[in-house]
Amino acid sequence: MLIIGNLKMYMTYEQVLNFINNFDEEVILCPSAIYIPYFLNHKYQIGIQDISMYDLGSHTGEISAKQAKELGVKYSIVGHSERRKYNKETDEEINQKILKGLENNLKIILCIGENKDENKHAVLKKQILLGLNNVENFENILIAYEPIWCIGTGVTPTNEEIETTIDFIQTTIKDNFAKNVKVLYGGSVDKDNVQKLKKIKNLSGFLIGKASTDYMQLKTIVTSLKD
Ligand code: PGA
């Protein structure tokens, strides 16, 4: 089971130092880009929360896949729902970012997910088809299914609902790209519900936001997923 911590913009410098001094497990952590150098050279691998769709050049505030890779970053989250919403990222831009990441040998964590009032299958299908357009190297693609109504809300779908959705995602990718992909679940995963969620069939791991910023809780989650 892969455990990926999306630390978002939660931590101050002091909290980062405290985290690093107390936590060293084989997970993947995606801190704020400015803190990435502090997270290097531990048991965990590093992901970045977003990458630019451009190579290098005059793009103030952006970080390229090449820059991330050179620093030792292995993964990039792309298309997180918060970026889709607040940064108005489109599926076409997300696709460009994915292609750029793959070109630079980053593993991509593509986030997809629907809002409560949306047609789930239609939304996921569009995000998959447009997001993965022209992708060839599916070995470096992970899909994180994160229903928007479950992010930061304390609510999760039932195991059966997630299982059916994973099946839909894998079938859609098989039918359209003839490839297999690993699917992770994200949205309000914590030390209490992970015991139940880990029983989901065909699930390859978790993308964890808030709970991953608490190293004690993250250690408990790591232990729960070992047995
Ligand atoms: P959450 O966030 O675990 O805090 O709900 C998950 C995510 O947004 O990746």
GROMACS .gro file of C-alpha atoms and ligand atoms in nm:
model
  236
    1MET     CA    1   0.000   0.000   0.000
    2LEU     CA    2   0.138   0.338  -0.100
    3ILE     CA    3   0.098   0.614   0.153
    4ILE     CA    4   0.129   0.962   0.011
    5GLY     CA    5   0.110   1.265   0.237
    6ASN     CA    6  -0.014   1.583   0.074
    7LEU     CA    7   0.109   1.836   0.328
    8LYS     CA    8  -0.054   2.118   0.131
    9MET     CA    9   0.031   2.463   0.278
   10TYR     CA   10  -0.027   2.350   0.634
   11MET     CA   11   0.317   2.373   0.793
   12THR     CA   12   0.534   2.650   0.927
   13TYR     CA   13   0.913   2.620   0.922
   14GLU     CA   14   0.918   2.520   1.288
   15GLN     CA   15   0.658   2.249   1.230
   16VAL     CA   16   0.859   2.119   0.934
   17LEU     CA   17   1.171   2.080   1.150
   18ASN     CA   18   0.971   1.910   1.421
   19PHE     CA   19   0.814   1.672   1.168
   20ILE     CA   20   1.147   1.580   1.009
   21ASN     CA   21   1.309   1.519   1.347
   22ASN     CA   22   1.034   1.283   1.456
   23PHE     CA   23   0.926   1.098   1.146
   24ASP     CA   24   1.120   0.864   0.918
   25GLU     CA   25   0.907   0.602   0.746
   26GLU     CA   26   0.888   0.466   0.394
   27VAL     CA   27   0.610   0.686   0.262
   28ILE     CA   28   0.591   0.959   0.000
   29LEU     CA   29   0.565   1.315   0.128
   30CYS     CA   30   0.463   1.619  -0.073
   31PRO     CA   31   0.559   1.929   0.127
   32SER     CA   32   0.537   2.291   0.017
   33ALA     CA   33   0.802   2.327  -0.254
   34ILE     CA   34   1.003   2.575  -0.047
   35TYR     CA   35   1.062   2.306   0.219
   36ILE     CA   36   1.157   2.019  -0.015
   37PRO     CA   37   1.534   2.044   0.054
   38TYR     CA   38   1.469   1.980   0.424
   39PHE     CA   39   1.280   1.660   0.347
   40LEU     CA   40   1.552   1.507   0.131
   41ASN     CA   41   1.777   1.223   0.248
   42HIS     CA   42   1.526   1.044   0.467
   43LYS     CA   43   1.348   0.710   0.431
   44TYR     CA   44   1.056   0.882   0.263
   45GLN     CA   45   1.048   0.983  -0.101
   46ILE     CA   46   0.953   1.329  -0.208
   47GLY     CA   47   0.673   1.453  -0.426
   48ILE     CA   48   0.591   1.805  -0.532
   49GLN     CA   49   0.234   1.935  -0.510
   50ASP     CA   50   0.225   2.076  -0.862
   51ILE     CA   51   0.457   2.135  -1.159
   52SER     CA   52   0.461   2.382  -1.441
   53MET     CA   53   0.342   2.297  -1.789
   54TYR     CA   54   0.647   2.484  -1.918
   55ASP     CA   55   1.008   2.369  -1.942
   56LEU     CA   56   1.214   2.659  -1.808
   57GLY     CA   57   1.203   3.032  -1.868
   58SER     CA   58   1.009   3.345  -1.789
   59HIS     CA   59   0.731   3.201  -1.571
   60THR     CA   60   0.739   3.383  -1.238
   61GLY     CA   61   0.639   3.165  -0.945
   62GLU     CA   62   0.641   2.840  -1.140
   63ILE     CA   63   0.854   2.531  -1.078
   64SER     CA   64   0.943   2.306  -1.369
   65ALA     CA   65   0.949   1.928  -1.369
   66LYS     CA   66   1.317   1.947  -1.463
   67GLN     CA   67   1.397   2.166  -1.160
   68ALA     CA   68   1.208   1.931  -0.929
   69LYS     CA   69   1.374   1.623  -1.074
   70GLU     CA   70   1.721   1.774  -1.041
   71LEU     CA   71   1.661   1.837  -0.673
   72GLY     CA   72   1.567   1.474  -0.604
   73VAL     CA   73   1.188   1.487  -0.634
   74LYS     CA   74   1.038   1.157  -0.752
   75TYR     CA   75   0.666   1.231  -0.776
   76SER     CA   76   0.434   1.514  -0.870
   77ILE     CA   77   0.072   1.557  -0.777
   78VAL     CA   78  -0.112   1.701  -1.076
   79GLY     CA   79  -0.470   1.822  -1.103
   80HIS     CA   80  -0.553   1.838  -0.734
   81SER     CA   81  -0.912   1.960  -0.693
   82GLU     CA   82  -0.794   2.265  -0.499
   83ARG     CA   83  -0.585   2.371  -0.799
   84ARG     CA   84  -0.867   2.290  -1.039
   85LYS     CA   85  -1.093   2.512  -0.829
   86TYR     CA   86  -0.881   2.801  -0.702
   87ASN     CA   87  -0.628   2.817  -0.986
   88LYS     CA   88  -0.886   2.735  -1.251
   89GLU     CA   89  -0.667   2.461  -1.395
   90THR     CA   90  -0.823   2.296  -1.698
   91ASP     CA   91  -0.790   1.932  -1.803
   92GLU     CA   92  -0.586   2.049  -2.102
   93GLU     CA   93  -0.335   2.227  -1.877
   94ILE     CA   94  -0.325   1.929  -1.646
   95ASN     CA   95  -0.247   1.712  -1.947
   96GLN     CA   96   0.044   1.941  -2.045
   97LYS     CA   97   0.181   1.919  -1.690
   98ILE     CA   98   0.155   1.540  -1.692
   99LEU     CA   99   0.341   1.512  -2.023
  100LYS     CA  100   0.611   1.749  -1.895
  101GLY     CA  101   0.646   1.549  -1.573
  102LEU     CA  102   0.675   1.217  -1.756
  103GLU     CA  103   0.927   1.364  -1.998
  104ASN     CA  104   1.141   1.444  -1.694
  105ASN     CA  105   1.094   1.101  -1.537
  106LEU     CA  106   0.868   1.207  -1.254
  107LYS     CA  107   0.595   0.971  -1.140
  108ILE     CA  108   0.259   1.143  -1.169
  109ILE     CA  109  -0.021   1.131  -0.914
  110LEU     CA  110  -0.321   1.247  -1.116
  111CYS     CA  111  -0.607   1.356  -0.892
  112ILE     CA  112  -0.958   1.312  -1.018
  113GLY     CA  113  -1.291   1.344  -0.841
  114GLU     CA  114  -1.645   1.471  -0.862
  115ASN     CA  115  -1.856   1.714  -0.665
  116LYS     CA  116  -2.162   1.583  -0.485
  117ASP     CA  117  -2.406   1.731  -0.738
  118GLU     CA  118  -2.217   1.613  -1.047
  119ASN     CA  119  -2.252   1.306  -1.265
  120LYS     CA  120  -1.959   1.109  -1.124
  121HIS     CA  121  -1.889   0.886  -1.422
  122ALA     CA  122  -1.912   1.170  -1.674
  123VAL     CA  123  -1.673   1.389  -1.469
  124LEU     CA  124  -1.420   1.112  -1.408
  125LYS     CA  125  -1.427   1.000  -1.770
  126LYS     CA  126  -1.359   1.354  -1.894
  127GLN     CA  127  -1.077   1.406  -1.641
  128ILE     CA  128  -0.920   1.073  -1.740
  129LEU     CA  129  -0.949   1.108  -2.117
  130LEU     CA  130  -0.832   1.468  -2.136
  131GLY     CA  131  -0.575   1.440  -1.858
  132LEU     CA  132  -0.406   1.133  -2.001
  133ASN     CA  133  -0.424   1.231  -2.367
  134ASN     CA  134  -0.103   1.129  -2.550
  135VAL     CA  135   0.039   0.960  -2.239
  136GLU     CA  136   0.236   0.649  -2.325
  137ASN     CA  137   0.422   0.558  -2.009
  138PHE     CA  138   0.141   0.444  -1.780
  139GLU     CA  139   0.388   0.278  -1.544
  140ASN     CA  140   0.461   0.624  -1.409
  141ILE     CA  141   0.096   0.716  -1.361
  142LEU     CA  142  -0.097   0.677  -1.039
  143ILE     CA  143  -0.459   0.785  -1.017
  144ALA     CA  144  -0.580   0.936  -0.691
  145TYR     CA  145  -0.957   0.919  -0.670
  146GLU     CA  146  -1.055   1.206  -0.442
  147PRO     CA  147  -1.426   1.291  -0.430
  148ILE     CA  148  -1.435   1.667  -0.369
  149TRP     CA  149  -1.712   1.635  -0.112
  150CYS     CA  150  -1.483   1.415   0.099
  151ILE     CA  151  -1.176   1.640   0.106
  152GLY     CA  152  -1.133   1.796   0.448
  153THR     CA  153  -1.492   1.719   0.543
  154GLY     CA  154  -1.451   1.412   0.764
  155VAL     CA  155  -1.682   1.223   0.529
  156THR     CA  156  -1.583   0.924   0.314
  157PRO     CA  157  -1.784   0.716   0.067
  158THR     CA  158  -1.860   0.356   0.163
  159ASN     CA  159  -1.605   0.090   0.072
  160GLU     CA  160  -1.849  -0.046  -0.186
  161GLU     CA  161  -1.885   0.296  -0.351
  162ILE     CA  162  -1.506   0.337  -0.372
  163GLU     CA  163  -1.466  -0.016  -0.507
  164THR     CA  164  -1.719   0.048  -0.784
  165THR     CA  165  -1.547   0.376  -0.870
  166ILE     CA  166  -1.201   0.217  -0.884
  167ASP     CA  167  -1.347  -0.041  -1.118
  168PHE     CA  168  -1.494   0.234  -1.337
  169ILE     CA  169  -1.159   0.420  -1.348
  170GLN     CA  170  -0.962   0.107  -1.437
  171THR     CA  171  -1.214  -0.002  -1.699
  172THR     CA  172  -1.215   0.345  -1.858
  173ILE     CA  173  -0.836   0.343  -1.882
  174LYS     CA  174  -0.831  -0.012  -2.013
  175ASP     CA  175  -1.095   0.061  -2.278
  176ASN     CA  176  -0.935   0.385  -2.398
  177PHE     CA  177  -0.562   0.331  -2.351
  178ALA     CA  178  -0.532  -0.048  -2.312
  179LYS     CA  179  -0.332   0.000  -1.991
  180ASN     CA  180  -0.358  -0.093  -1.625
  181VAL     CA  181  -0.318   0.169  -1.354
  182LYS     CA  182  -0.295   0.174  -0.980
  183VAL     CA  183  -0.567   0.370  -0.804
  184LEU     CA  184  -0.536   0.540  -0.466
  185TYR     CA  185  -0.813   0.686  -0.254
  186GLY     CA  186  -0.799   1.032  -0.094
  187GLY     CA  187  -1.039   1.244   0.110
  188SER     CA  188  -1.057   1.257   0.491
  189VAL     CA  189  -0.840   0.947   0.541
  190ASP     CA  190  -0.726   0.929   0.905
  191LYS     CA  191  -0.597   0.683   1.163
  192ASP     CA  192  -0.949   0.573   1.254
  193ASN     CA  193  -1.109   0.510   0.914
  194VAL     CA  194  -0.797   0.367   0.746
  195GLN     CA  195  -0.866   0.031   0.917
  196LYS     CA  196  -1.193   0.007   0.728
  197LEU     CA  197  -1.073   0.168   0.404
  198LYS     CA  198  -0.776  -0.065   0.366
  199LYS     CA  199  -1.019  -0.351   0.297
  200ILE     CA  200  -1.121  -0.197  -0.037
  201LYS     CA  201  -1.046  -0.437  -0.322
  202ASN     CA  202  -0.805  -0.322  -0.593
  203LEU     CA  203  -0.691  -0.025  -0.387
  204SER     CA  204  -0.319   0.054  -0.412
  205GLY     CA  205  -0.289   0.316  -0.140
  206PHE     CA  206  -0.395   0.651   0.004
  207LEU     CA  207  -0.341   1.019  -0.060
  208ILE     CA  208  -0.370   1.179   0.281
  209GLY     CA  209  -0.401   1.551   0.347
  210LYS     CA  210  -0.456   1.695   0.695
  211ALA     CA  211  -0.392   1.370   0.887
  212SER     CA  212  -0.048   1.336   0.728
  213THR     CA  213   0.072   1.664   0.881
  214ASP     CA  214   0.051   1.506   1.227
  215TYR     CA  215   0.352   1.273   1.241
  216MET     CA  216   0.211   1.068   1.532
  217GLN     CA  217  -0.106   1.003   1.337
  218LEU     CA  218   0.089   0.928   1.021
  219LYS     CA  219   0.298   0.673   1.211
  220THR     CA  220  -0.021   0.505   1.332
  221ILE     CA  221  -0.150   0.491   0.974
  222VAL     CA  222   0.178   0.340   0.852
  223THR     CA  223   0.158   0.073   1.124
  224SER     CA  224  -0.209  -0.005   1.046
  225LEU     CA  225  -0.127  -0.060   0.681
  226LYS     CA  226   0.164  -0.292   0.754
  227ASP     CA  227  -0.049  -0.569   0.905
  228PGA     P1  228  -0.772   1.548   0.336
  228PGA     O1  229  -0.713   1.592   0.195
  228PGA     O2  230  -0.709   1.417   0.371
  228PGA     O3  231  -0.732   1.657   0.430
  228PGA     O4  232  -0.920   1.536   0.319
  228PGA     C1  233  -0.684   1.499   0.095
  228PGA     C2  234  -0.634   1.570  -0.027
  228PGA     O5  235  -0.683   1.681  -0.057
  228PGA     O6  236  -0.543   1.521  -0.097
   0.00000   0.00000   0.00000
